[in-house]
mmCIF file of C-alpha atoms in Angstrom:
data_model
loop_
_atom_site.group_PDB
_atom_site.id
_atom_site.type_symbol
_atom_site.label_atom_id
_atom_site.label_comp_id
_atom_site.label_asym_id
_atom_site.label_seq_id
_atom_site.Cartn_x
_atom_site.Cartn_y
_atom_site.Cartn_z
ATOM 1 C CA UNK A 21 18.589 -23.771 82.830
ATOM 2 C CA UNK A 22 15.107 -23.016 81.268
ATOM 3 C CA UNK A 23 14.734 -19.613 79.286
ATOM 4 C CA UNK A 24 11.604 -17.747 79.980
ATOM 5 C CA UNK A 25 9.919 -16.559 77.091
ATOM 6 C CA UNK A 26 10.469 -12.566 76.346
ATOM 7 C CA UNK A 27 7.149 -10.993 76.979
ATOM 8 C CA UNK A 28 5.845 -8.662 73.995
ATOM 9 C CA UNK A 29 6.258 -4.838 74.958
ATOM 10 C CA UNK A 30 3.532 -3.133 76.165
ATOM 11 C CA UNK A 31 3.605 -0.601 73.281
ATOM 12 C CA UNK A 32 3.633 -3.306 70.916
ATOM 13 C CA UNK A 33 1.358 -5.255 71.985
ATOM 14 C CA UNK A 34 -1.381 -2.428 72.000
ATOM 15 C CA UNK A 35 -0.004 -1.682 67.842
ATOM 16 C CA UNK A 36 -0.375 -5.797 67.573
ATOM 17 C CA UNK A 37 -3.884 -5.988 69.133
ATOM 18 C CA UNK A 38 -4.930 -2.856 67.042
ATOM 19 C CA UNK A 39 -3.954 -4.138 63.483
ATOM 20 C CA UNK A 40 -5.464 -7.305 64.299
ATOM 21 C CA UNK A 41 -8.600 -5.929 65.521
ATOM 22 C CA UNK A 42 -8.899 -4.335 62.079
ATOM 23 C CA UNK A 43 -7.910 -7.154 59.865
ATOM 24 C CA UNK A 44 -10.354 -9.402 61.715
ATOM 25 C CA UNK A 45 -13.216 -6.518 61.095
ATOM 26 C CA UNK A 46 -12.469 -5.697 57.708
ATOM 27 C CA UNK A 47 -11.334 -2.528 58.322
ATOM 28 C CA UNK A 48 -8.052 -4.245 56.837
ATOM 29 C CA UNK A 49 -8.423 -5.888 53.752
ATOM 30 C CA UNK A 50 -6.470 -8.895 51.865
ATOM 31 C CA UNK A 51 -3.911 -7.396 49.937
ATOM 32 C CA UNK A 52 -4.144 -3.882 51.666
ATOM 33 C CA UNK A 53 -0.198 -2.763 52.086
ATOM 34 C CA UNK A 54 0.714 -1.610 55.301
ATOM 35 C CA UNK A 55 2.996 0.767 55.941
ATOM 36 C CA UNK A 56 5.046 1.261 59.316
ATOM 37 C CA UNK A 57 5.271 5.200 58.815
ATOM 38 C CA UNK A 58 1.429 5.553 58.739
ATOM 39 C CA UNK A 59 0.521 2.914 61.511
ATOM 40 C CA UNK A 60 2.768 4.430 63.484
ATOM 41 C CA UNK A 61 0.786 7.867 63.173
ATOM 42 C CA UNK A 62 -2.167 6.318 63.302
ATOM 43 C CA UNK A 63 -1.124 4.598 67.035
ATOM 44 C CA UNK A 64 1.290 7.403 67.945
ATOM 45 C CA UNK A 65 4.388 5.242 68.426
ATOM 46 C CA UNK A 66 7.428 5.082 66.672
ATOM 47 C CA UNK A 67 8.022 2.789 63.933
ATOM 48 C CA UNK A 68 9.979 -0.053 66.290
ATOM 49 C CA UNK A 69 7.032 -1.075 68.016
ATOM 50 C CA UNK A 70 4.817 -1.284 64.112
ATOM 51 C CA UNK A 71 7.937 -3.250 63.127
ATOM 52 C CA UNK A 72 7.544 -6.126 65.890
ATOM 53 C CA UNK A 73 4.291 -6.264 65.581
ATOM 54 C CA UNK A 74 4.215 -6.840 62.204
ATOM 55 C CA UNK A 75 6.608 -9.270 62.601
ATOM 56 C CA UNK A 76 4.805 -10.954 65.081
ATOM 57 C CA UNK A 77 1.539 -10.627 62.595
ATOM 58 C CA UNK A 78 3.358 -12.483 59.538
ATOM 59 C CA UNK A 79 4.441 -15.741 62.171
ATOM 60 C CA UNK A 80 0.208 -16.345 63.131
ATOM 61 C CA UNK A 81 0.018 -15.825 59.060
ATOM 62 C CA UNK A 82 -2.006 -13.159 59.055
ATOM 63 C CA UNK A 83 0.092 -10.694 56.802
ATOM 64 C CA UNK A 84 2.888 -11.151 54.681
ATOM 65 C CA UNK A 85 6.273 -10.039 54.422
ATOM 66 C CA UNK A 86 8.241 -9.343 51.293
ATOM 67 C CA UNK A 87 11.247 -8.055 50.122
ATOM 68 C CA UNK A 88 9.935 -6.173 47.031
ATOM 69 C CA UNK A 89 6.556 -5.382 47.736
ATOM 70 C CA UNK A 90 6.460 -4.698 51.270
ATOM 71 C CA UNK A 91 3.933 -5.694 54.015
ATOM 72 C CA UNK A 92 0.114 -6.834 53.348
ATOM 73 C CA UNK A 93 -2.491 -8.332 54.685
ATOM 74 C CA UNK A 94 -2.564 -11.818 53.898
ATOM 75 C CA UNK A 95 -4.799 -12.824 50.985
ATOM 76 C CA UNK A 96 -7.419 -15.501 51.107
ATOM 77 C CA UNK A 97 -7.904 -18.013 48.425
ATOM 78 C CA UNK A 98 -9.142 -21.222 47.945
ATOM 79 C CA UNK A 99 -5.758 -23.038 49.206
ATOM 80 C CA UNK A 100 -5.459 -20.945 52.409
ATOM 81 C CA UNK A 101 -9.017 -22.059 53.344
ATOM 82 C CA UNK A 102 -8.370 -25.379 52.716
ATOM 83 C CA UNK A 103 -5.213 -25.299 54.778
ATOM 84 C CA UNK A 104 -6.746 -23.884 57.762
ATOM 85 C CA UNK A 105 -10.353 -25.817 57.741
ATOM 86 C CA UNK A 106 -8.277 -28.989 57.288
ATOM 87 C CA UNK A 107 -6.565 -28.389 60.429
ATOM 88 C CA UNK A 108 -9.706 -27.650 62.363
ATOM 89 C CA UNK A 109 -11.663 -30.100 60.876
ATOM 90 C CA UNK A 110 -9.297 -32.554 62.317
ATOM 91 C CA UNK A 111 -8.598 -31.156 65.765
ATOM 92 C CA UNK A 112 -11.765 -28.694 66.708
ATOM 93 C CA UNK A 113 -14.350 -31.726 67.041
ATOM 94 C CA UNK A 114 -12.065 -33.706 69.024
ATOM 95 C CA UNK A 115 -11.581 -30.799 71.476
ATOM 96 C CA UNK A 116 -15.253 -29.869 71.831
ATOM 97 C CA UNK A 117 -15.459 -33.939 72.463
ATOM 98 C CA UNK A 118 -13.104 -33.808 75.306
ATOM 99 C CA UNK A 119 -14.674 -30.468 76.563
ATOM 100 C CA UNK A 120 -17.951 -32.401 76.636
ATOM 101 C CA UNK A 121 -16.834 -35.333 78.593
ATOM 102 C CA UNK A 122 -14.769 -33.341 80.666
ATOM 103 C CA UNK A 123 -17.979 -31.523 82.345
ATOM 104 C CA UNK A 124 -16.201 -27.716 81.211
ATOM 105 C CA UNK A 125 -18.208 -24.464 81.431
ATOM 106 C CA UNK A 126 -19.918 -23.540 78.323
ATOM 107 C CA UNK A 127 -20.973 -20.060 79.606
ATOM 108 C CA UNK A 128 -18.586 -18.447 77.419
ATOM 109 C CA UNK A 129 -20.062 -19.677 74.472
ATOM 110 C CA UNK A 130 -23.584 -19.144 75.451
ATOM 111 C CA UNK A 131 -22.709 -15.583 76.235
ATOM 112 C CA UNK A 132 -20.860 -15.217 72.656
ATOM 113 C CA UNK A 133 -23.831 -16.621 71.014
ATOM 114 C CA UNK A 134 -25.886 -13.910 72.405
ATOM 115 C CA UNK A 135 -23.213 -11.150 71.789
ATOM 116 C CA UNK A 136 -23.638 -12.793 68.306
ATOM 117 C CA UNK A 137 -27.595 -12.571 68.135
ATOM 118 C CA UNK A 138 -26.961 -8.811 69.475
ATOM 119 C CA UNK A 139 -24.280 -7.692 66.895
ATOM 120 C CA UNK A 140 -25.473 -4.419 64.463
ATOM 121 C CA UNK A 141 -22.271 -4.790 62.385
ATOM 122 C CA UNK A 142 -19.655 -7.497 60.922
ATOM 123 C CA UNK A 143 -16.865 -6.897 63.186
ATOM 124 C CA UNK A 144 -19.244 -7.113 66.398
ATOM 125 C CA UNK A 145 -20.173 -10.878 64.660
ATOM 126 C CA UNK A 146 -17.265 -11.734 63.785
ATOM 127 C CA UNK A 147 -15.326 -11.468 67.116
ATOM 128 C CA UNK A 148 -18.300 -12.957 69.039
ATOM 129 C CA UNK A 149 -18.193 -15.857 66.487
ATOM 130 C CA UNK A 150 -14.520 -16.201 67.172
ATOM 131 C CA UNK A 151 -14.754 -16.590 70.533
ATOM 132 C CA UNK A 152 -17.639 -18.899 70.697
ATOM 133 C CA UNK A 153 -15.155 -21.288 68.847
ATOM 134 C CA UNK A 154 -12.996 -20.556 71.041
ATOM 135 C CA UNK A 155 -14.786 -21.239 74.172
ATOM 136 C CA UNK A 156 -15.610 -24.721 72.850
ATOM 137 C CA UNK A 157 -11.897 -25.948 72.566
ATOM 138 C CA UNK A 158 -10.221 -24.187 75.173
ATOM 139 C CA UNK A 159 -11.331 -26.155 77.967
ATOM 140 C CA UNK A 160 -10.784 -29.503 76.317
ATOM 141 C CA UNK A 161 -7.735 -30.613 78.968
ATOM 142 C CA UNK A 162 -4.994 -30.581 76.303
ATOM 143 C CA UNK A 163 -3.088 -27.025 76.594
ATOM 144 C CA UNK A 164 -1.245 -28.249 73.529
ATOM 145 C CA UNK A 165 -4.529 -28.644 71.742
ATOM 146 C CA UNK A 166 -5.669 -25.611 72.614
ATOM 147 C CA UNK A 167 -2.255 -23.624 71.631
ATOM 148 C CA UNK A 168 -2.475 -25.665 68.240
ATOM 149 C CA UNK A 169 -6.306 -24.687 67.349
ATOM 150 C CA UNK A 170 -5.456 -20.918 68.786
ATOM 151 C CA UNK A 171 -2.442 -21.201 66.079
ATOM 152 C CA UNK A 172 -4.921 -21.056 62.977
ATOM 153 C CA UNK A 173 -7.800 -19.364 65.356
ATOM 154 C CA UNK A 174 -6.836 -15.985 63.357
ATOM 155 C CA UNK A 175 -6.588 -17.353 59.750
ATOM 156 C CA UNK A 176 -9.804 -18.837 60.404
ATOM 157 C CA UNK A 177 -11.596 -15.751 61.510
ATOM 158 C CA UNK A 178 -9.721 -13.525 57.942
ATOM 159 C CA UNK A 179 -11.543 -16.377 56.141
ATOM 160 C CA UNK A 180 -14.566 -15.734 57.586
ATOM 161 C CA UNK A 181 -14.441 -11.828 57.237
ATOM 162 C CA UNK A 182 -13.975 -12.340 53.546
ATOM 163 C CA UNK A 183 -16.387 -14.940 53.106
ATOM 164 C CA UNK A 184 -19.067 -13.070 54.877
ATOM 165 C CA UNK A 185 -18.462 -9.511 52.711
ATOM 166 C CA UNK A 186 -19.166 -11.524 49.789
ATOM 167 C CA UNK A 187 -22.094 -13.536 50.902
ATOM 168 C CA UNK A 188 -23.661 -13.143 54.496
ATOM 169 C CA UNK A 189 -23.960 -16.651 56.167
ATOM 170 C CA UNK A 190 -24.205 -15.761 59.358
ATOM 171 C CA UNK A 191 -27.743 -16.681 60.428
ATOM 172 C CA UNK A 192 -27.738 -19.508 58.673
ATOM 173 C CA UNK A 193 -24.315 -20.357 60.914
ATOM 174 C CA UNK A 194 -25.610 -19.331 63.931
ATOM 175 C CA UNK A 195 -28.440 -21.818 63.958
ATOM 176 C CA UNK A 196 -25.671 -24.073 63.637
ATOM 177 C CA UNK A 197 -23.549 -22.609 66.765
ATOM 178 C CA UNK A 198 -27.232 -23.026 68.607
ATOM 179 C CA UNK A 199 -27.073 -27.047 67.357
ATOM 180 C CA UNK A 200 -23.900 -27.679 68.777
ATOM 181 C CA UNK A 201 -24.147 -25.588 72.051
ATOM 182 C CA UNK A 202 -27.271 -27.122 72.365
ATOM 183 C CA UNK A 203 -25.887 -30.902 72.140
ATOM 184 C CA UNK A 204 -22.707 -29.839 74.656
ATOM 185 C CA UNK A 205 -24.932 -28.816 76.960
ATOM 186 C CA UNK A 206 -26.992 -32.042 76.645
ATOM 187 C CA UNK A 207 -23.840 -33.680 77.365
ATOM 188 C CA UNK A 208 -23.823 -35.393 74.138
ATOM 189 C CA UNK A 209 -20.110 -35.227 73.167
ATOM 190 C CA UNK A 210 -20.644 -37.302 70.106
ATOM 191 C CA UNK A 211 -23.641 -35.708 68.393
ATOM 192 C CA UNK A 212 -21.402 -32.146 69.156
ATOM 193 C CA UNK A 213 -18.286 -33.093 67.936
ATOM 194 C CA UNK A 214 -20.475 -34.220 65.062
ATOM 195 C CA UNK A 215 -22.776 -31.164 64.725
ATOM 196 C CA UNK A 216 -19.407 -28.871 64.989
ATOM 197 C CA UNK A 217 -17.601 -31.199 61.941
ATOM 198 C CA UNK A 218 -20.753 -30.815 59.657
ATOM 199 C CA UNK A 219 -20.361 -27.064 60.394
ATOM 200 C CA UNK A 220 -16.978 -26.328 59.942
ATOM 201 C CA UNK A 221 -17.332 -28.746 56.505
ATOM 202 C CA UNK A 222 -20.563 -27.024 55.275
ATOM 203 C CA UNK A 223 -18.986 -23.286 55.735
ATOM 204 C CA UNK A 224 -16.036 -24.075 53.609
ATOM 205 C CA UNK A 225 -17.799 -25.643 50.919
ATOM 206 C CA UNK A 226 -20.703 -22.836 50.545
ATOM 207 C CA UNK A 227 -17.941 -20.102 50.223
ATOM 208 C CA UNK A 228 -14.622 -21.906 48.770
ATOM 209 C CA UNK A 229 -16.163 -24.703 46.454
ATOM 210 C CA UNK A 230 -13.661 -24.826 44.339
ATOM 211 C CA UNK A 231 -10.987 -25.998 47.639
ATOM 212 C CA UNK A 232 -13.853 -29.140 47.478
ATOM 213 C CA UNK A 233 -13.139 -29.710 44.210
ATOM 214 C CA UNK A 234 -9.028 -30.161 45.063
ATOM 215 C CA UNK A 235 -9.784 -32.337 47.798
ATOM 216 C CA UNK A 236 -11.752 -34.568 45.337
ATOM 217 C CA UNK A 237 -8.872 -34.395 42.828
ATOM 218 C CA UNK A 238 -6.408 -35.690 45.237
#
C-alpha cells in the first residue's frame, strides 16, 4: 500500500512561508538566531507550529540547527555558493533546453522580467528574479528535474540576497535574463541553454571569486 505524504498544517505553513519570505528579502540575515518564542509572537501561534517550520527550513538548507547555539539563518560563503551554482550549472541549462524544444509557455518569465524592471526595493527583485528562473525550468517535461532544481531554488535566491547587499548586479543581470528570454522565445534552445550557463557562471564568479579559485585548485 502507498503512503500519502502528510500535508504541512495550515498554521505552519503560513509561519514557513513567512520566515522564508524574510530570509529571501533580507529582512533575515545569515547568522541572525531565531528564536521560536519571538516568531511565535511575531505570527501569533504557538511555538509547535515555529518548531515544524523550522524544521522544515533546516531540510531545503536554508537555516541551521544546533545543539549549542540554537537556530540561524544559514550563512553564505564561498563553499555554499559553489555547492549550489554547481548543481544548477549542471541541470538549469539542460532544463531551459528541454523547455525550449518542448514549445512551453514563457509568459511567466516575461511577466517576472517586468515585475523585475518594476521593482522599487530588493525583496520585490529578488522574488521576481526567482521566479523568472523558475519559470524557465519548470516546464522542461522532467517533474524530477524540476523537484531537483526547486531543491536548491532557495539557497540560490539567500546567495543572491547577500551578494546583491554587498554589490548591486542586478541590471547588469537582467540584461542577461532579457538574452536568454529573448533566445527561448526565438526557439533557439541551444544559444539559451548557452546564454543561461554563461549567466549563472558569470554571477558566481563576480561575487564569490575566491569559490573560482577552488575549482581551479582541484
Amino acid at each position: 500500500m502507498t503512503s500519502v505524504p502528510t500535508p504541512i498544517p495550515s498554521r505552519t505553513q503560513f509561519v514557513l512561508e513567512g520566515i522564508k519570505h524574510r530570509i529571501l528579502t533580507g529582512q533575515l540575515t545569515p547568522g541572525q538566531a531565531l528564536v521560536e518564542t519571538e516568531i511565535a509572537a511575531q505570527f501569533g501561534v504557538s511555538k509547535t507550529p515555529v518548531r515544524e517550520a523550522l524544521k522544515t527550513l533546516a531540510g531545503t538548507g536554508l537555516v541551521v540547527m544546533n545543539q549549542y547555539k540554537g537556530v540561524t539563518v544559514r550563512m553564505v560563503d564561498a563553499d555554499m555558493a559553489r555547492e549550489v551554482y554547481d548543481v544548477r550549472l549542471l541541470l538549469e541549462p539542460e532544463a531551459l533546453r528541454r523547455s525550449v524544444r518542448r514549445g512551453s509557455s514563457l509568459d511567466t518569465a516575461r511577466d517576472a522580467l517586468e515585475r523585475a524592471d518594476a521593482a522599487t526595493d530588493t525583496a520585490q527583485r529578488s522574488l521576481a528574479n526567482r521566479e523568472f528562473h523558475r519559470s524557465l525550468y519548470v516546464r522542461c517535461g522532467n517533474p524530477l528535474l524540476g523537484r531537483m532544481l526547486d531543491e536548491v531554488r532557495d539557497q540560490a535566491a539567500l546567495v543572491s540576497a547577500v551578494a546583491w547587499a554587498a554589490n548591486p548586479s542586478w541590471e547588469r543581470e537582467a540584461a542577461e535574463h532579457r538574452e536568454i528570454l529573448r533566445l527561448a522565445l526565438e526557439g533557439d534552445s541551444d544559444g539559451a541553454a548557452r546564454a543561461l550557463h554563461a549567466h549563472i557562471a558569470s554571477f558566481v564568479q563576480r561575487a564569490f571569486p575566491e569559490a573560482q579559485g577552488k575549482d581551479e585548485q582541484e
